[in-house]
Amino acid sequence: MREKHSLQDRVEMLGAVQHVQMLGSLTEAFCIAILEAASCGLLTVSTCVGGVPEVLPDEMIVLAEPDPGDMVHAIQKAISMLPKIDPQAMHNRMRELYNWHDVAKRTEIVYDRAFKCSNQNLLERLSRYLFCGAWAGKLFFLVMIVGFLLWQLLELWQPADDIEECKHCCQHYFVEFFSEAR
């Protein structure tokens, strides 16, 4: 690919690379670098892991399995798509897809849903964690127990009833912050 497209001066072949030094993600929740690239009008190639497939529409990203052969295929596909890519149109599309007001509204919806979830007691939550896998479940269980004990200790030190609650501060802060960001 490097020679075919005369990229020898811009692409360095590293040879064997340890897994920890590889750039292709094996896990990724939400990749900001993909958004930044698309905002600059760049077509992106990424591994199809975690939440990455949900970050951009199909016409703005080429996804590959975390496998070298599939990555090469995805890069070839992206190179063939480049003549049809309009960087300004891609930038404008990103402005529509991701803006601070929309992000703030979506974040608020997530928090509202979390607050409306049923309030399970500690034993119900612990039993759920215990079955999250052979080792991970036991680790989650232990972390929850330690967290609960720490919370009880902090509650003794400064009871929650003694802390003044501000019901509208956060909402005001977000509205003010995102208004200034525009």
PDB file of C-alpha atoms in Angstrom:
ATOM      1  CA  MET A   1       0.000   0.000   0.000  1.00  0.00           C
ATOM      2  CA  ARG A   2       2.831   2.366   0.909  1.00  0.00           C
ATOM      3  CA  GLU A   3       4.631   1.891  -2.416  1.00  0.00           C
ATOM      4  CA  LYS A   4       1.440   1.680  -4.465  1.00  0.00           C
ATOM      5  CA  HIS A   5       0.393   5.146  -3.286  1.00  0.00           C
ATOM      6  CA  SER A   6       3.946   6.617  -3.117  1.00  0.00           C
ATOM      7  CA  LEU A   7       3.782   7.204   0.626  1.00  0.00           C
ATOM      8  CA  GLN A   8       7.323   6.052   1.522  1.00  0.00           C
ATOM      9  CA  ASP A   9       8.255   9.509   2.813  1.00  0.00           C
ATOM     10  CA  ARG A  10       5.136   9.692   5.019  1.00  0.00           C
ATOM     11  CA  VAL A  11       4.667   6.122   6.278  1.00  0.00           C
ATOM     12  CA  GLU A  12       7.239   4.367   8.453  1.00  0.00           C
ATOM     13  CA  MET A  13       7.151   0.572   8.642  1.00  0.00           C
ATOM     14  CA  LEU A  14       7.845  -0.415  12.254  1.00  0.00           C
ATOM     15  CA  GLY A  15       8.103  -4.182  11.881  1.00  0.00           C
ATOM     16  CA  ALA A  16       6.974  -6.340  14.802  1.00  0.00           C
ATOM     17  CA  VAL A  17       5.235  -4.236  17.456  1.00  0.00           C
ATOM     18  CA  GLN A  18       4.251  -5.357  20.938  1.00  0.00           C
ATOM     19  CA  HIS A  19       0.518  -5.465  21.584  1.00  0.00           C
ATOM     20  CA  VAL A  20       0.700  -2.614  24.116  1.00  0.00           C
ATOM     21  CA  GLN A  21       2.175  -0.345  21.417  1.00  0.00           C
ATOM     22  CA  MET A  22      -0.480  -1.068  18.779  1.00  0.00           C
ATOM     23  CA  LEU A  23      -2.769   1.745  17.711  1.00  0.00           C
ATOM     24  CA  GLY A  24      -5.808  -0.352  16.820  1.00  0.00           C
ATOM     25  CA  SER A  25      -8.167  -0.446  19.782  1.00  0.00           C
ATOM     26  CA  LEU A  26      -9.420  -3.715  21.185  1.00  0.00           C
ATOM     27  CA  THR A  27     -11.824  -1.860  23.492  1.00  0.00           C
ATOM     28  CA  GLU A  28     -13.219   1.652  23.274  1.00  0.00           C
ATOM     29  CA  ALA A  29     -16.266   3.199  24.890  1.00  0.00           C
ATOM     30  CA  PHE A  30     -16.419   6.492  22.992  1.00  0.00           C
ATOM     31  CA  CYS A  31     -13.484   7.700  20.946  1.00  0.00           C
ATOM     32  CA  ILE A  32     -13.104  11.496  20.960  1.00  0.00           C
ATOM     33  CA  ALA A  33     -10.261  11.253  18.390  1.00  0.00           C
ATOM     34  CA  ILE A  34     -12.781   9.952  15.840  1.00  0.00           C
ATOM     35  CA  LEU A  35     -15.008  12.977  16.430  1.00  0.00           C
ATOM     36  CA  GLU A  36     -12.046  15.333  16.161  1.00  0.00           C
ATOM     37  CA  ALA A  37     -10.956  13.764  12.867  1.00  0.00           C
ATOM     38  CA  ALA A  38     -14.464  13.942  11.394  1.00  0.00           C
ATOM     39  CA  SER A  39     -14.822  17.549  12.590  1.00  0.00           C
ATOM     40  CA  CYS A  40     -11.722  18.340  10.539  1.00  0.00           C
ATOM     41  CA  GLY A  41     -13.373  16.735   7.509  1.00  0.00           C
ATOM     42  CA  LEU A  42     -11.287  13.565   7.626  1.00  0.00           C
ATOM     43  CA  LEU A  43     -12.599  10.116   6.792  1.00  0.00           C
ATOM     44  CA  THR A  44     -11.763   7.826   9.699  1.00  0.00           C
ATOM     45  CA  VAL A  45     -10.751   4.185   9.850  1.00  0.00           C
ATOM     46  CA  SER A  46     -11.283   2.497  13.202  1.00  0.00           C
ATOM     47  CA  THR A  47     -11.699  -0.880  14.788  1.00  0.00           C
ATOM     48  CA  CYS A  48     -15.296  -1.983  15.261  1.00  0.00           C
ATOM     49  CA  VAL A  49     -15.172  -2.365  19.043  1.00  0.00           C
ATOM     50  CA  GLY A  50     -17.170  -1.080  22.004  1.00  0.00           C
ATOM     51  CA  GLY A  51     -19.209   2.024  21.294  1.00  0.00           C
ATOM     52  CA  VAL A  52     -17.211   3.087  18.209  1.00  0.00           C
ATOM     53  CA  PRO A  53     -19.845   1.935  15.657  1.00  0.00           C
ATOM     54  CA  GLU A  54     -22.349   4.312  17.292  1.00  0.00           C
ATOM     55  CA  VAL A  55     -20.125   7.420  17.210  1.00  0.00           C
ATOM     56  CA  LEU A  56     -20.403   8.338  13.515  1.00  0.00           C
ATOM     57  CA  PRO A  57     -22.711   7.521  10.589  1.00  0.00           C
ATOM     58  CA  ASP A  58     -21.435   4.840   8.173  1.00  0.00           C
ATOM     59  CA  GLU A  59     -20.507   7.359   5.450  1.00  0.00           C
ATOM     60  CA  MET A  60     -18.084   9.128   7.813  1.00  0.00           C
ATOM     61  CA  ILE A  61     -16.146   6.110   9.098  1.00  0.00           C
ATOM     62  CA  VAL A  62     -14.824   2.801   7.809  1.00  0.00           C
ATOM     63  CA  LEU A  63     -14.922   0.109  10.465  1.00  0.00           C
ATOM     64  CA  ALA A  64     -12.701  -2.954  10.677  1.00  0.00           C
ATOM     65  CA  GLU A  65     -12.399  -5.915  12.990  1.00  0.00           C
ATOM     66  CA  PRO A  66      -9.329  -5.668  15.253  1.00  0.00           C
ATOM     67  CA  ASP A  67      -7.397  -7.854  12.817  1.00  0.00           C
ATOM     68  CA  PRO A  68      -4.470  -6.654  10.648  1.00  0.00           C
ATOM     69  CA  GLY A  69      -5.948  -8.089   7.442  1.00  0.00           C
ATOM     70  CA  ASP A  70      -9.307  -6.448   8.040  1.00  0.00           C
ATOM     71  CA  MET A  71      -7.587  -3.162   8.938  1.00  0.00           C
ATOM     72  CA  VAL A  72      -5.713  -3.227   5.589  1.00  0.00           C
ATOM     73  CA  HIS A  73      -9.004  -3.907   3.780  1.00  0.00           C
ATOM     74  CA  ALA A  74     -10.674  -0.989   5.619  1.00  0.00           C
ATOM     75  CA  ILE A  75      -7.800   1.357   4.768  1.00  0.00           C
ATOM     76  CA  GLN A  76      -8.051   0.343   1.088  1.00  0.00           C
ATOM     77  CA  LYS A  77     -11.792   0.997   1.168  1.00  0.00           C
ATOM     78  CA  ALA A  78     -11.219   4.420   2.785  1.00  0.00           C
ATOM     79  CA  ILE A  79      -8.618   5.366   0.164  1.00  0.00           C
ATOM     80  CA  SER A  80     -11.096   4.501  -2.599  1.00  0.00           C
ATOM     81  CA  MET A  81     -13.755   6.655  -0.887  1.00  0.00           C
ATOM     82  CA  LEU A  82     -11.522   9.737  -0.528  1.00  0.00           C
ATOM     83  CA  PRO A  83     -12.334  11.367  -3.908  1.00  0.00           C
ATOM     84  CA  LYS A  84     -16.025  11.433  -2.926  1.00  0.00           C
ATOM     85  CA  ILE A  85     -15.423  12.994   0.508  1.00  0.00           C
ATOM     86  CA  ASP A  86     -16.259  16.682   0.915  1.00  0.00           C
ATOM     87  CA  PRO A  87     -14.386  17.864   4.042  1.00  0.00           C
ATOM     88  CA  GLN A  88     -16.574  20.961   4.500  1.00  0.00           C
ATOM     89  CA  ALA A  89     -19.777  18.907   4.219  1.00  0.00           C
ATOM     90  CA  MET A  90     -18.389  16.439   6.749  1.00  0.00           C
ATOM     91  CA  HIS A  91     -17.506  19.285   9.129  1.00  0.00           C
ATOM     92  CA  ASN A  92     -20.999  20.764   8.773  1.00  0.00           C
ATOM     93  CA  ARG A  93     -22.569  17.362   9.427  1.00  0.00           C
ATOM     94  CA  MET A  94     -20.510  17.008  12.601  1.00  0.00           C
ATOM     95  CA  ARG A  95     -21.763  20.410  13.774  1.00  0.00           C
ATOM     96  CA  GLU A  96     -25.318  19.074  13.406  1.00  0.00           C
ATOM     97  CA  LEU A  97     -24.600  15.734  15.081  1.00  0.00           C
ATOM     98  CA  TYR A  98     -22.609  17.018  18.052  1.00  0.00           C
ATOM     99  CA  ASN A  99     -23.230  20.385  19.663  1.00  0.00           C
ATOM    100  CA  TRP A 100     -22.936  21.307  23.327  1.00  0.00           C
ATOM    101  CA  HIS A 101     -26.627  21.984  23.831  1.00  0.00           C
ATOM    102  CA  ASP A 102     -27.521  18.583  22.397  1.00  0.00           C
ATOM    103  CA  VAL A 103     -24.829  16.871  24.485  1.00  0.00           C
ATOM    104  CA  ALA A 104     -26.112  18.648  27.615  1.00  0.00           C
ATOM    105  CA  LYS A 105     -29.708  17.591  26.873  1.00  0.00           C
ATOM    106  CA  ARG A 106     -28.660  13.970  26.292  1.00  0.00           C
ATOM    107  CA  THR A 107     -26.598  13.984  29.492  1.00  0.00           C
ATOM    108  CA  GLU A 108     -29.557  15.366  31.431  1.00  0.00           C
ATOM    109  CA  ILE A 109     -31.793  12.600  30.023  1.00  0.00           C
ATOM    110  CA  VAL A 110     -29.298   9.949  31.163  1.00  0.00           C
ATOM    111  CA  TYR A 111     -29.164  11.431  34.671  1.00  0.00           C
ATOM    112  CA  ASP A 112     -32.968  11.709  34.838  1.00  0.00           C
ATOM    113  CA  ARG A 113     -33.298   8.043  33.869  1.00  0.00           C
ATOM    114  CA  ALA A 114     -30.723   7.060  36.483  1.00  0.00           C
ATOM    115  CA  PHE A 115     -32.628   8.945  39.184  1.00  0.00           C
ATOM    116  CA  LYS A 116     -35.876   7.215  38.189  1.00  0.00           C
ATOM    117  CA  CYS A 117     -34.363   3.706  38.472  1.00  0.00           C
ATOM    118  CA  SER A 118     -35.734   1.568  41.215  1.00  0.00           C
ATOM    119  CA  ASN A 119     -33.809   1.973  44.428  1.00  0.00           C
ATOM    120  CA  GLN A 120     -32.520  -1.533  45.162  1.00  0.00           C
ATOM    121  CA  ASN A 121     -31.192  -2.354  48.578  1.00  0.00           C
ATOM    122  CA  LEU A 122     -27.576  -3.377  49.086  1.00  0.00           C
ATOM    123  CA  LEU A 123     -28.292  -7.127  49.148  1.00  0.00           C
ATOM    124  CA  GLU A 124     -30.138  -6.977  45.798  1.00  0.00           C
ATOM    125  CA  ARG A 125     -27.282  -5.038  44.192  1.00  0.00           C
ATOM    126  CA  LEU A 126     -24.630  -7.344  45.670  1.00  0.00           C
ATOM    127  CA  SER A 127     -26.359 -10.450  44.355  1.00  0.00           C
ATOM    128  CA  ARG A 128     -26.443  -8.884  40.863  1.00  0.00           C
ATOM    129  CA  TYR A 129     -22.707  -8.132  40.990  1.00  0.00           C
ATOM    130  CA  LEU A 130     -21.855 -11.604  42.225  1.00  0.00           C
ATOM    131  CA  PHE A 131     -23.059 -13.144  38.950  1.00  0.00           C
ATOM    132  CA  CYS A 132     -21.094 -10.851  36.598  1.00  0.00           C
ATOM    133  CA  GLY A 133     -18.519 -13.543  35.852  1.00  0.00           C
ATOM    134  CA  ALA A 134     -16.342 -16.057  37.614  1.00  0.00           C
ATOM    135  CA  TRP A 135     -13.715 -13.566  38.813  1.00  0.00           C
ATOM    136  CA  ALA A 136     -15.077 -10.161  37.849  1.00  0.00           C
ATOM    137  CA  GLY A 137     -18.286 -10.725  39.802  1.00  0.00           C
ATOM    138  CA  LYS A 138     -16.386 -11.500  42.976  1.00  0.00           C
ATOM    139  CA  LEU A 139     -14.162  -8.457  42.419  1.00  0.00           C
ATOM    140  CA  PHE A 140     -17.208  -6.200  41.857  1.00  0.00           C
ATOM    141  CA  PHE A 141     -18.786  -7.692  44.968  1.00  0.00           C
ATOM    142  CA  LEU A 142     -15.670  -6.886  47.013  1.00  0.00           C
ATOM    143  CA  VAL A 143     -15.431  -3.350  45.631  1.00  0.00           C
ATOM    144  CA  MET A 144     -19.089  -2.758  46.498  1.00  0.00           C
ATOM    145  CA  ILE A 145     -18.554  -3.995  50.065  1.00  0.00           C
ATOM    146  CA  VAL A 146     -15.496  -1.744  50.517  1.00  0.00           C
ATOM    147  CA  GLY A 147     -17.394   1.186  48.990  1.00  0.00           C
ATOM    148  CA  PHE A 148     -20.357   0.573  51.281  1.00  0.00           C
ATOM    149  CA  LEU A 149     -18.119   0.439  54.364  1.00  0.00           C
ATOM    150  CA  LEU A 150     -16.354   3.643  53.285  1.00  0.00           C
ATOM    151  CA  TRP A 151     -19.724   5.330  52.782  1.00  0.00           C
ATOM    152  CA  GLN A 152     -20.823   4.263  56.262  1.00  0.00           C
ATOM    153  CA  LEU A 153     -17.595   5.657  57.714  1.00  0.00           C
ATOM    154  CA  LEU A 154     -18.089   8.972  55.911  1.00  0.00           C
ATOM    155  CA  GLU A 155     -21.720   9.039  57.034  1.00  0.00           C
ATOM    156  CA  LEU A 156     -20.533   8.754  60.655  1.00  0.00           C
ATOM    157  CA  TRP A 157     -18.000  11.546  60.100  1.00  0.00           C
ATOM    158  CA  GLN A 158     -20.460  13.906  58.339  1.00  0.00           C
ATOM    159  CA  PRO A 159     -24.077  12.716  58.117  1.00  0.00           C
ATOM    160  CA  ALA A 160     -25.878  13.428  54.861  1.00  0.00           C
ATOM    161  CA  ASP A 161     -28.722  15.069  56.821  1.00  0.00           C
ATOM    162  CA  ASP A 162     -26.274  17.797  57.920  1.00  0.00           C
ATOM    163  CA  ILE A 163     -25.398  18.732  54.309  1.00  0.00           C
ATOM    164  CA  GLU A 164     -27.528  21.443  52.702  1.00  0.00           C
ATOM    165  CA  GLU A 165     -29.041  20.246  49.431  1.00  0.00           C
ATOM    166  CA  CYS A 166     -29.124  22.543  46.407  1.00  0.00           C
ATOM    167  CA  LYS A 167     -31.778  21.274  44.030  1.00  0.00           C
ATOM    168  CA  HIS A 168     -31.379  23.705  41.115  1.00  0.00           C
ATOM    169  CA  CYS A 169     -27.688  24.637  41.252  1.00  0.00           C
ATOM    170  CA  CYS A 170     -26.479  22.031  38.782  1.00  0.00           C
ATOM    171  CA  GLN A 171     -29.203  22.719  36.245  1.00  0.00           C
ATOM    172  CA  HIS A 172     -28.467  26.461  36.424  1.00  0.00           C
ATOM    173  CA  TYR A 173     -24.732  25.790  36.071  1.00  0.00           C
ATOM    174  CA  PHE A 174     -25.207  23.645  32.936  1.00  0.00           C
ATOM    175  CA  VAL A 175     -27.535  26.139  31.281  1.00  0.00           C
ATOM    176  CA  GLU A 176     -25.141  29.011  32.071  1.00  0.00           C
ATOM    177  CA  PHE A 177     -22.043  27.043  30.973  1.00  0.00           C
ATOM    178  CA  PHE A 178     -23.502  25.842  27.681  1.00  0.00           C
ATOM    179  CA  SER A 179     -24.969  29.279  26.899  1.00  0.00           C
ATOM    180  CA  GLU A 180     -21.491  30.774  27.234  1.00  0.00           C
ATOM    181  CA  ALA A 181     -19.997  27.975  25.110  1.00  0.00           C
ATOM    182  CA  ARG A 182     -22.078  29.038  22.131  1.00  0.00           C
TER     183      ARG A 182
END
